[in-house]
XYZ file of C-alpha atoms in Angstrom:
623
model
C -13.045 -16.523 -1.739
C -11.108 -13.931 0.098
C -8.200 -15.113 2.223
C -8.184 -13.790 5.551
C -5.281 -12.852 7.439
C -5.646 -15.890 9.624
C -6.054 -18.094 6.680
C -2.743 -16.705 5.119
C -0.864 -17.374 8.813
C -1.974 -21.345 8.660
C -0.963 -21.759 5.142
C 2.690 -20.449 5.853
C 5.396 -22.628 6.187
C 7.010 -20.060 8.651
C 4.432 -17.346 9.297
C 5.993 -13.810 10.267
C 5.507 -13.630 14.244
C 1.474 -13.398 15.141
C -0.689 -12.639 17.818
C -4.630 -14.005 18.194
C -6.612 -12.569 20.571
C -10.024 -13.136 21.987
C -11.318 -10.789 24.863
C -14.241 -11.996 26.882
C -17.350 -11.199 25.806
C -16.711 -10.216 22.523
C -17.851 -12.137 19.138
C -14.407 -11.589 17.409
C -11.176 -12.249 17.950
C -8.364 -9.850 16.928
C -5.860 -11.630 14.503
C -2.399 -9.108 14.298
C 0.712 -9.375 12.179
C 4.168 -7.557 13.221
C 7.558 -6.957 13.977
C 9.543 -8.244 17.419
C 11.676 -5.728 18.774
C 12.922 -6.445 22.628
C 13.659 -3.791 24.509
C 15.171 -3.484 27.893
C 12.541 -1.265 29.957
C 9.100 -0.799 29.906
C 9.619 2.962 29.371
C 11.566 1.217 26.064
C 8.087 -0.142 24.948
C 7.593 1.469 21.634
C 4.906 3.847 21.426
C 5.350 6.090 18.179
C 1.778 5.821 16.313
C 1.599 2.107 15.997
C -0.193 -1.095 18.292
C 2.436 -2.874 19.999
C 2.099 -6.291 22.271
C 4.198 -7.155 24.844
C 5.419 -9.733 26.607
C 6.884 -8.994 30.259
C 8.544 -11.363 31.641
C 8.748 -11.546 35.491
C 12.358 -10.501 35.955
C 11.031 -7.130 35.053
C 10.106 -6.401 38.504
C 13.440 -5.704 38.928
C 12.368 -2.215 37.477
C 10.960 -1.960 40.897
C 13.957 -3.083 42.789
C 12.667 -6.234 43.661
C 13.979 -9.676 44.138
C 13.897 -12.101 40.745
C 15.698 -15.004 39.713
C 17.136 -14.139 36.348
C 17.058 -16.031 32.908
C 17.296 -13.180 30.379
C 13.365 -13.571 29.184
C 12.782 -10.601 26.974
C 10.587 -8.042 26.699
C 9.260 -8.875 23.926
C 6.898 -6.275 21.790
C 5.023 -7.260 18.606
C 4.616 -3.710 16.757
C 1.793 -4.393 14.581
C 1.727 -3.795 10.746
C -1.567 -5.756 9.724
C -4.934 -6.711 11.756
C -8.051 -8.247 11.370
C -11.069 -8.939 13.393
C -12.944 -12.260 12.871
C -15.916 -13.608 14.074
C -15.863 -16.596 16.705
C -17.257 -19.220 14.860
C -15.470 -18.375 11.460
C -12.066 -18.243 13.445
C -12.546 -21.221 14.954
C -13.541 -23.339 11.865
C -10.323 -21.971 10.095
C -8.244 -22.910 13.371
C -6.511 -26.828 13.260
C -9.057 -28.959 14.640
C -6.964 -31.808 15.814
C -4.876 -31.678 18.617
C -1.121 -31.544 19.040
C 0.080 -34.000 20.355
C 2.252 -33.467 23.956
C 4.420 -36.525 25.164
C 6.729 -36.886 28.111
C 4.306 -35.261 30.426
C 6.501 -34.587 34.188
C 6.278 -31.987 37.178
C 9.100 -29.783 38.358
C 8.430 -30.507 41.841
C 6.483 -33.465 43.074
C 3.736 -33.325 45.156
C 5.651 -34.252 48.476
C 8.462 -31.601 47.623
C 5.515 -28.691 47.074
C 3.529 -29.841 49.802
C 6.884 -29.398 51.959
C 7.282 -25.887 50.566
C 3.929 -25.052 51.578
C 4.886 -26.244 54.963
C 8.264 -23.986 55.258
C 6.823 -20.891 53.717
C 3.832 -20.560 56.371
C 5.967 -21.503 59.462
C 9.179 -19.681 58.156
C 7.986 -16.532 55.802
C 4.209 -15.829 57.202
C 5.093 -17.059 60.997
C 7.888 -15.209 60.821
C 6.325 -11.634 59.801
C 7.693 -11.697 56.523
C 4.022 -11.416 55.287
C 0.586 -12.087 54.445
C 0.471 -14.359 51.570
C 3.124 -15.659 48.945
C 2.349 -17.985 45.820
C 4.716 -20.774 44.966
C 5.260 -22.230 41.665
C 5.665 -25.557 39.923
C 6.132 -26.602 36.067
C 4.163 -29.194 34.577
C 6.407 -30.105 31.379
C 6.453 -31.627 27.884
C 7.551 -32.077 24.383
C 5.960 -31.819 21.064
C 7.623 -32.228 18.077
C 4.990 -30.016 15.955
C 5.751 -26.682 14.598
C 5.219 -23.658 16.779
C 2.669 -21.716 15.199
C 0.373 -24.299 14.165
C 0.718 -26.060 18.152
C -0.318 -22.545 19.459
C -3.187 -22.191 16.857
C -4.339 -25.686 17.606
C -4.280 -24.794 20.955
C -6.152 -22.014 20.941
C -8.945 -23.685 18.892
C -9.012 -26.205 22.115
C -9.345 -23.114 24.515
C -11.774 -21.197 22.609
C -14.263 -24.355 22.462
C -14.061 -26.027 26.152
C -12.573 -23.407 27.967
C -15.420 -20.574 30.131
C -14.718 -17.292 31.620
C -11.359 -16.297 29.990
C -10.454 -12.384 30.138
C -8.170 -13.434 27.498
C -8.040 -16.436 25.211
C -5.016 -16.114 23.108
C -2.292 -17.742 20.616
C 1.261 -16.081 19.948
C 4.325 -17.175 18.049
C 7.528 -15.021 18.210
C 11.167 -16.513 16.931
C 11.776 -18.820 20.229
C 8.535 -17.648 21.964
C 5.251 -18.990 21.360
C 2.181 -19.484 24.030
C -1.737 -20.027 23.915
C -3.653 -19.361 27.026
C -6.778 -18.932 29.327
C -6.205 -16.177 31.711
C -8.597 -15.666 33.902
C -7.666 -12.114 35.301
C -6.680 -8.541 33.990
C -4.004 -7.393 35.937
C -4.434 -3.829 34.963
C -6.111 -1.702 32.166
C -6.191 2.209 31.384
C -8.744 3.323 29.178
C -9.324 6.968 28.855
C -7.766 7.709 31.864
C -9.299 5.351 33.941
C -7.597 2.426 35.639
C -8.840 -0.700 36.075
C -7.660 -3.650 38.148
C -9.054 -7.099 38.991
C -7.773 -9.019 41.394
C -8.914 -12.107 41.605
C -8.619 -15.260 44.429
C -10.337 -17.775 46.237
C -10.643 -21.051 44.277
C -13.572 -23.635 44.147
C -12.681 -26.617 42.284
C -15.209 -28.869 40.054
C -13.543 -30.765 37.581
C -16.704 -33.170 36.495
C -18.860 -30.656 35.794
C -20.667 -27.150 36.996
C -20.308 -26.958 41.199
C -23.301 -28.293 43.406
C -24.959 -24.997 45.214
C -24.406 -26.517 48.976
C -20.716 -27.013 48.056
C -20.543 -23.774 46.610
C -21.850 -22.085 49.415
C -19.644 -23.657 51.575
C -16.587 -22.333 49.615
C -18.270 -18.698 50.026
C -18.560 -19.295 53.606
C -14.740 -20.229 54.152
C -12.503 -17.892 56.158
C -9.507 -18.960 54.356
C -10.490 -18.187 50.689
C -12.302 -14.987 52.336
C -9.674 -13.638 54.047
C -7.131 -14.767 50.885
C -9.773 -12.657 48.492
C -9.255 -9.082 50.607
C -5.233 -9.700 50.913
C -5.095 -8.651 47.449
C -8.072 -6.486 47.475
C -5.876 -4.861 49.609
C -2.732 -5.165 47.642
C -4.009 -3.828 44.853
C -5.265 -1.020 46.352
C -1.952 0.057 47.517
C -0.864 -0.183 43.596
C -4.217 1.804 42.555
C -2.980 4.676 45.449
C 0.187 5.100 43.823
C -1.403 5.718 40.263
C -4.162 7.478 40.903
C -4.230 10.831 42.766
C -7.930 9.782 43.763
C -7.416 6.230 44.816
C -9.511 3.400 44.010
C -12.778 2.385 43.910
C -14.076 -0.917 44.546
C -16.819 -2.652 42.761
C -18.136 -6.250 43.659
C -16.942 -9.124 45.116
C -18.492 -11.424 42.015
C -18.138 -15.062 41.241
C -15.586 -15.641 38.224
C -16.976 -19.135 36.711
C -14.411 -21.015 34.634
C -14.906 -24.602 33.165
C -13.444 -26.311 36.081
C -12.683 -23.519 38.472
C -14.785 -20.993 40.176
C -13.132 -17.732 41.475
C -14.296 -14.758 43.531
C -12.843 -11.332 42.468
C -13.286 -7.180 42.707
C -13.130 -4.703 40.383
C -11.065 -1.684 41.289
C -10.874 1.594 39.274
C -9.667 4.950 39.424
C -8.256 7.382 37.141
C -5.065 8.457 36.228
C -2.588 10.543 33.782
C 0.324 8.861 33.597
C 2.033 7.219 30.454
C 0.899 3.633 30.417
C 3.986 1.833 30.591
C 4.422 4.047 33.964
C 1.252 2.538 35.339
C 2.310 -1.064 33.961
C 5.935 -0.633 36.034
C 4.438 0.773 39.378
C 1.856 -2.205 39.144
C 4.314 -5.069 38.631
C 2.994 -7.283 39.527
C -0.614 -8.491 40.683
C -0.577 -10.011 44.056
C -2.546 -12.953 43.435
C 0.294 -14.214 41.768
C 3.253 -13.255 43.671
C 1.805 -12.137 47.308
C 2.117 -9.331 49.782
C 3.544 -7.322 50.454
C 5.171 -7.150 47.054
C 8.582 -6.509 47.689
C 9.121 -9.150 50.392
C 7.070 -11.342 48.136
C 9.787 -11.120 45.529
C 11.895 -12.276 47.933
C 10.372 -15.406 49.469
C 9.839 -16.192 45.387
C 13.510 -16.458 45.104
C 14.163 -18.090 48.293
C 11.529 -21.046 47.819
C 11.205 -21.659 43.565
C 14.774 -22.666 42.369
C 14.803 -21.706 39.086
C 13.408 -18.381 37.497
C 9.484 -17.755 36.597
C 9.823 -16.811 32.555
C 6.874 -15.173 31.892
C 4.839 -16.776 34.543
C 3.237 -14.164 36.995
C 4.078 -11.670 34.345
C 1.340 -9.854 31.797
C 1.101 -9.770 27.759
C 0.481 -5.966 27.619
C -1.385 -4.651 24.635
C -0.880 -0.761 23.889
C -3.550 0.488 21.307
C -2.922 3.918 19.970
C -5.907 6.708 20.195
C -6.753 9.742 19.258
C -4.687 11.234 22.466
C -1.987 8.463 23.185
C -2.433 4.790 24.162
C -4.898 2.762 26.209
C -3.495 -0.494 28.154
C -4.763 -3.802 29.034
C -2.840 -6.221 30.755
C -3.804 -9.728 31.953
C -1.813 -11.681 33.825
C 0.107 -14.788 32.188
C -1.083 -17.804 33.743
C -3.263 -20.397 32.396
C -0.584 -20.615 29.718
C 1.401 -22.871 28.288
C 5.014 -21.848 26.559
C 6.518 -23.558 23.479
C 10.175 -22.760 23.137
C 12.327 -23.644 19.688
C 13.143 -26.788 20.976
C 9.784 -28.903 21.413
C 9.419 -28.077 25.056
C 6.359 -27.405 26.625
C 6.064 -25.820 29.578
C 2.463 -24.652 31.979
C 3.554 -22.760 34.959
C 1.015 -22.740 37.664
C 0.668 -21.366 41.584
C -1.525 -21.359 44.700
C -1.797 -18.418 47.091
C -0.349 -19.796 50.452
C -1.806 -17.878 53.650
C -1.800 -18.782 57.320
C -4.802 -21.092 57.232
C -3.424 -23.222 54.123
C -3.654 -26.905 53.997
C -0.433 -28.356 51.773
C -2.159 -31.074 50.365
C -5.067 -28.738 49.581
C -2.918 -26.437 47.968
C -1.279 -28.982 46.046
C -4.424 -29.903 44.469
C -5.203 -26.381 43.491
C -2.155 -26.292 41.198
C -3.426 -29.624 39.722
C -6.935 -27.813 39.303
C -5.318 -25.052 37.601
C -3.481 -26.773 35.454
C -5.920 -29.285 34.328
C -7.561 -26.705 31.833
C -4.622 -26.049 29.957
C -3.303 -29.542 30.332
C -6.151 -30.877 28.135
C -6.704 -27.776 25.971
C -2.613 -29.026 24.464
C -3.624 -32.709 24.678
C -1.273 -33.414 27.655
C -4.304 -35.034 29.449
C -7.570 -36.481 28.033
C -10.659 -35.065 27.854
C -13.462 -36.354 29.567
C -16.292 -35.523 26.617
C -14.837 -34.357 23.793
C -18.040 -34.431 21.630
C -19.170 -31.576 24.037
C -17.876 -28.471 24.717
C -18.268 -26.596 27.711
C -19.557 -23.699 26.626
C -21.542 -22.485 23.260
C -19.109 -20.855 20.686
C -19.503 -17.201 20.054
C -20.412 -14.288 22.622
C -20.334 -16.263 26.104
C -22.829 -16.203 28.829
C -22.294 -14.016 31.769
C -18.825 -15.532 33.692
C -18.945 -13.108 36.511
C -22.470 -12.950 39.093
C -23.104 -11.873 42.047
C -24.036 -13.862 45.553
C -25.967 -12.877 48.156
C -23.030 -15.114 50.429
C -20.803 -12.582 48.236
C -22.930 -9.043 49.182
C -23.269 -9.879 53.003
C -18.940 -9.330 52.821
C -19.119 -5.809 52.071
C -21.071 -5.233 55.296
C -17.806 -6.295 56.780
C -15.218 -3.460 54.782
C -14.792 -0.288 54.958
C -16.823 1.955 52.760
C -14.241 4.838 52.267
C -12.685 2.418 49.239
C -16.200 1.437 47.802
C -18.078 5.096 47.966
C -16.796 8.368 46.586
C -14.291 10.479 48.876
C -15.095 14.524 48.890
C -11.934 16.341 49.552
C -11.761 18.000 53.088
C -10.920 20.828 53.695
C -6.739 21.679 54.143
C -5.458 21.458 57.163
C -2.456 23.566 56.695
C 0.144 21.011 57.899
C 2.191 18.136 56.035
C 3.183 14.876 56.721
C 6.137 12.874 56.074
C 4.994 9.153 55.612
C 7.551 6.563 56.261
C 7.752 3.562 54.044
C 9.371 1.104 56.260
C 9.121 -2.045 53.338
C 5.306 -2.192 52.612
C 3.374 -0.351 50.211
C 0.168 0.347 52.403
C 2.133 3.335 52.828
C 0.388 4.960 49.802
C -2.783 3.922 50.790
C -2.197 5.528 54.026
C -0.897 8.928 52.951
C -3.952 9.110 50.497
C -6.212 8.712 53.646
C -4.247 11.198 55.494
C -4.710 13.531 52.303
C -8.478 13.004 52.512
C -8.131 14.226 56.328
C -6.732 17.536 54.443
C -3.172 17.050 54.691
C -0.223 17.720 52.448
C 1.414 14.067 52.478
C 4.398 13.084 50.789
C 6.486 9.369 51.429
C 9.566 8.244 51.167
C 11.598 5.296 52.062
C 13.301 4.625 55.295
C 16.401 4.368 54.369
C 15.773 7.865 52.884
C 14.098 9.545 55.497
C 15.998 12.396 57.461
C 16.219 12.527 61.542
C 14.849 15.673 61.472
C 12.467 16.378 58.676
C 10.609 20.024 58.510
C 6.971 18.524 58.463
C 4.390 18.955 60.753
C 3.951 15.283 61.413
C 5.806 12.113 60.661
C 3.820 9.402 60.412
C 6.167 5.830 60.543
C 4.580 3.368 58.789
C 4.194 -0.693 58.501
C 6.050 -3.024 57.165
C 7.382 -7.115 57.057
C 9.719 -8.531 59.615
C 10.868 -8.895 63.431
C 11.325 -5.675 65.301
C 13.545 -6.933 67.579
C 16.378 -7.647 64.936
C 18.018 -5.060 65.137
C 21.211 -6.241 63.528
C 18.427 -5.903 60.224
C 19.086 -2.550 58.621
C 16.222 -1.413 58.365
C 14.971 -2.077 61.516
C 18.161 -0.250 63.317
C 17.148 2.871 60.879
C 13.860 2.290 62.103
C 14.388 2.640 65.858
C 17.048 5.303 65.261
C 14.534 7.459 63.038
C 11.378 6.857 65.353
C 13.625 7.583 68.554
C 15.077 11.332 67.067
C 11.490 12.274 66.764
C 10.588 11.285 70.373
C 13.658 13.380 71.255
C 12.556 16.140 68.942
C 8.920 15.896 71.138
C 7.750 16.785 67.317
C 4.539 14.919 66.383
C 4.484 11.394 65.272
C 2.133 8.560 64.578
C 3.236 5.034 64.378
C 1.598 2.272 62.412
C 1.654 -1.744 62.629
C 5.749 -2.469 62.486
C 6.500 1.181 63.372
C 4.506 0.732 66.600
C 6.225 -2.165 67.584
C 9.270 -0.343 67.426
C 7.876 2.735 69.392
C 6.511 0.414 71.928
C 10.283 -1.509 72.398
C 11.775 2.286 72.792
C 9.042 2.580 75.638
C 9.810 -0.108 77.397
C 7.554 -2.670 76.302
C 8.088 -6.577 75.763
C 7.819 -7.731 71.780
C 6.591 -11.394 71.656
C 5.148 -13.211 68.337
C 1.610 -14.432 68.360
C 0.309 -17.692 69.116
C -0.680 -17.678 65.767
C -0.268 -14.721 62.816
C -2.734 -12.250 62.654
C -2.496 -11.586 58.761
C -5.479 -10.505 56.756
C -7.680 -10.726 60.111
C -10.448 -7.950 61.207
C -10.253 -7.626 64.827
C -12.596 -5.059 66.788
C -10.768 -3.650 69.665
C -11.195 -0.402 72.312
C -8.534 2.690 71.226
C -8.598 4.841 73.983
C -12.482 4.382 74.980
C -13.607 3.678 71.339
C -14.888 0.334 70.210
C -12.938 0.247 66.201
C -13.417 -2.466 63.644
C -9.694 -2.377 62.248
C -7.783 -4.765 60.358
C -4.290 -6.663 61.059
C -1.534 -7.970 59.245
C 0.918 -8.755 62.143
C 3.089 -11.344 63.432
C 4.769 -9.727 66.395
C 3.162 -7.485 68.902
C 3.377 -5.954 72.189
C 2.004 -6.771 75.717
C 1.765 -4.065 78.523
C 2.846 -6.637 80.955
C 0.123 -4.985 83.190
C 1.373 -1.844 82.689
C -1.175 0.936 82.171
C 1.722 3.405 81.250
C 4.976 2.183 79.178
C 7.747 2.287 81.695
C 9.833 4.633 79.543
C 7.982 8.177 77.906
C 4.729 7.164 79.806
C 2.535 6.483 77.127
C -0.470 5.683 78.395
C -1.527 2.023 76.492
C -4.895 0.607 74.918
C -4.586 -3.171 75.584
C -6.591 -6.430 75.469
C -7.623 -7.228 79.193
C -7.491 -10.907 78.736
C -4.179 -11.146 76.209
C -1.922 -7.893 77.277
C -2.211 -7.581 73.907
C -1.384 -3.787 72.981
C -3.120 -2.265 70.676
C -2.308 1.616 70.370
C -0.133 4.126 72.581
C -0.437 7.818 72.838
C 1.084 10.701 74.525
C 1.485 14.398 73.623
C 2.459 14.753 69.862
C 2.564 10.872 69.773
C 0.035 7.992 68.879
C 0.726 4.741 67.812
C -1.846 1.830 66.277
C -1.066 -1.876 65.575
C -3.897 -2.330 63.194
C -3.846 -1.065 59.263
C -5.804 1.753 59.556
C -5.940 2.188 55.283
C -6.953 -1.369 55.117
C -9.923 -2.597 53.441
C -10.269 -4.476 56.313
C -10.671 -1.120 58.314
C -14.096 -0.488 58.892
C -13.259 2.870 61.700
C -9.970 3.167 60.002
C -10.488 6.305 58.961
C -12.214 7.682 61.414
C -9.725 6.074 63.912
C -6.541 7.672 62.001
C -8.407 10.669 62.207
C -8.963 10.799 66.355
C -5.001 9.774 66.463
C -3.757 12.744 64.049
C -5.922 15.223 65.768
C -4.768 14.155 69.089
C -1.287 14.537 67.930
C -1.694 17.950 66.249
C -3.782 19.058 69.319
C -7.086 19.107 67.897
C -9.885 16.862 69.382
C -12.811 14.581 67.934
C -14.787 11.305 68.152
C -14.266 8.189 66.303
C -17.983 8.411 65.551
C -17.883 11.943 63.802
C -15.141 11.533 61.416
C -16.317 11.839 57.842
């Protein structure tokens, strides 16, 4: 009998370093043989003719110039000399059938101490406009004293038979650095140009079995996991902007059925010509494990977790070479569990905190999500083991759609789900102003479709007097009012030249805060934060379905002009709420007009640009 590759790695005393891979839906699994190099960079990632794996750890989002605490995990890349594809079933009768066993089994934080965090982070990052959503993490640990290879493979025969609905089931042992996991999600993929992401949130939990309908539907019908769902819709729409010239599309939402977890999730896709590892850097990293938006998430991540993330909320890369350069996929790496050289086991997990989370709900999510891979290593005891939870081989369909699921589209805006024709050019350009959130690019690729020439850069970047047509300020986390904040002094320094200038402007979210302070307006926080919430509200005699992400805001203070420039204001008549400003050459919104969320948003960005630039339409005839 022939050995096969996989065969050869469990008879080894000390295989060579190994990766085993099982994508869903397939009826093989990929067994591959290499090198480790680490390199420094993505961009380092070595792509010269052969497949390479890699590891990213989550201090790479430095790359970005983001916040991360820092404890020198590698970027690790397996460049692969030998391969094999197996069949399920055969695979898993050559895998170790008995589990490892995994002793000493603790939590980082306790309950009480993450429940607390949950506390401080809504009332002290979200309440105080630092954002939308951020995920926390916590460490269940152990020890094992079996080898490293044959835990991972051992674990991976676990995952393979009782674990559902996996993008990726998967074993890998490096020198230091082995891990077998479950992971639910693809963080991003580029195959033949096109771009996939799939972000995925919203958690239903069932641990004894497959989930009752009623309680299901009541899960569908909650405006936390809804509104938790299109926060990184959103987010990763931003990151699909900023790779593809076209945008992205989105397909779905659909159910994502695990063993004990159910998820909803989109599909996004667009297309794109840049190197992969240039796609993998300007998407670190997905939002439904770190929050939005990204940069400030980074932050609150090192404020709130005390020690650094490893490879948690990172992705295991895989680069295969084709007849005109590389294709990517990338899921995320959670679900996991992490064997160092020492015996210790670790399984990072995280919940999504947003302004409607319960703490002790949230702390039973990360239980929920960690239960899978908990038993899978033998940390906990299985229920049945007789039984898995799924046949072997190809799986049945994970993801499904709901009619609870279709009714949400009804309820986004269709410029991100249907095809955008180009319009026709304008003849002007606008400077976009990134003042700290990414929704910037989604916003200058909207103001692109309207048929201008749109370029961004960052505030602290931006010039007084820039030669564009129109600067459009954009949003961004944080208190207006601090002014002492450096970015919010460059803020009302830059937004106050233009006034001066009487040059065209348009100011969104954050940026209209500020433009409404310079007027003469009072900036209060909200009773409660508006983040991720659709709102429809009258701009200037148009009823607009928009969406918010806000924490402060502005009331006229009866005012039906701003005491200073004379702006005449769109406001709430029950809440002095203010919701846009305008003048000659200036406009100003509160809501996201490029969010998902934005039903009129781009119909309302186009009535403010063409008031600004002196042309004239109706909310109701925009394309």
């Amino acid at each position: 009998m022939t050995m096969t590759l996989l065969s050869t790695l469990l008879a080894a005393d000390q295989p060579p370093p190994f990766a085993v891979i099982r994508r869903e839906h397939e009826a093989t699994l990929d067994v591959l043989v290499g090198e480790v190099v680490d390199v420094a960079t993505l961009a380092d990632i070595p792509l010269d003719g052969a497949e390479v794996l890699a590891l990213v750890p989550f201090r790479q989002v430095r790359e970005r110039g983001f916040d991360a605490l820092d404890d020198g995990a590698p970027l690790r890349c397996l460049v692969v000399h030998e391969r094999e594809s197996l069949p399920v079933d055969t695979a898993i009768g050559l895998l170790p059938e008995h589990p490892v066993v995994v002793d000493d089994l603790a939590v980082d934080v306790t309950d009480a101490d993450y429940a607390n965090a949950v506390r401080r982070v809504i009332a002290e990052e979200i309440g105080r406009g630092e954002g939308a959503n951020f995920v926390i993490r916590r460490e269940f640990t152990g020890t094992t004293s079996a080898p490293a290879a044959h835990a991972v493979l051992a674990w991976l025969r676990a995952l393979l038979e009782f674990e559902r609905g996996a993008f990726w089931t998967f074993a890998v042992h490096t020198p230091g650095l082995s891990a077998a996991g479950a992971t639910p999600e693809r963080h991003v993929g580029q195959v033949g140009g096109v771009v996939s992401m799939n972000p995925i949130s919203g958690t239903f939990r069932h641990l004894d079995g497959p989930p009752d309908e009623s309680a299901l539907e009541e899960f569908l019908s909650d405006v936390k996991e809804r509104e938790e769902l299109v926060m990184v819709v959103d987010e990763e729409l931003k990151m699909m902007s900023a790779v593809c010239p076209g945008g992205g599309r989105i397909r779905g939402p659909f159910l994502k059925r695990m063993s004990r977890l159910t998820h909803t999730e989109y599909l996004l896709e667009g297309r794109s010509r840049l190197d992969p590892r240039e796609v993998l850097r300007l998407t670190m990293f997905a939002p439904t494990v770190t929050g939005s938006p990204m940069g400030n998430a980074c932050t609150v991540i090192a404020r709130h977790e005390t020690t650094p993330r490893g490879y948690y909320a990172g992705v295991f890369a895989r680069f295969t070479p084709t007849a005109s350069g590389y294709d990517l996929d990338a899921p995320i790496l959670i679900r996991t569990a992490y064997l160092d050289g020492a015996g210790t086991v670790r399984v990072p997990v995280g919940a999504t905190l947003v302004r409607h989370s319960d703490a002790d709900g949230e702390v039973a999510e990360t239980h929920a999500k960690a239960a899978g891979v908990l038993t899978a290593i033998g940390a906990l005891p299985r229920q049945d083991a007789s039984r898995p939870t799924r046949p072997r081989g190809v799986d049945a369909e994970a993801s499904a759609s709901h009619p609870l699921l279709d009714a949400r589209n009804a309820q986004l805006a269709a410029f991100w789900s249907t095809p955008q024709p180009s319009a026709s050019p304008r003849g002007a350009r606008a400077l976009v102003v990134d003042a700290g959130d990414d929704f910037t690019t989604m916003l200058a690729h909207q103001l692109r479709h309207l048929g201008l020439d749109a370029r961004i850069v960052a505030w602290h970047a931006a010039q007084t007097a820039p030669d564009e047509e129109l600067v459009v300020f954009g949003p961004g986390p944080g208190d207006p009012r601090d002014t002492a904040d450096p970015r919010m002094a460059r803020l009302h320094e830059l937004i106050a030249a233009r006034l001066a200038q009487g040059a065209p402007m348009l100011a969104v979210c954050l940026s209209h805060q500020v433009l409404a302070r310079l007027a003469g307006l009072a900036i209060a926080p909200l009773t409660a934060p508006q983040q991720g919430v659709q709102r429809t509200a009258d701009i200037f005699g148009e009823r607009a379905t928009i969406g918010y992400y806000n924490t402060f805001t502005a009331f006229d203070a009866g005012h039906r002009a701003t005491p200073t420039h004379a702006f005449e204001i769109a406001a709430d008549a029950g809440t002095g709420v203010v919701h846009a400003l305008r003048g000659p050459g200036v406009a100003s919104v509160q809501g996201h007009l490029e969010s998902v969320l934005s039903v009129d948003g781009l119909a309302t960005l186009e009535l403010l640009v063409d008031g600004v630039l002196g042309a004239t339409t109706r909310i109701g005839g925009a394309a």
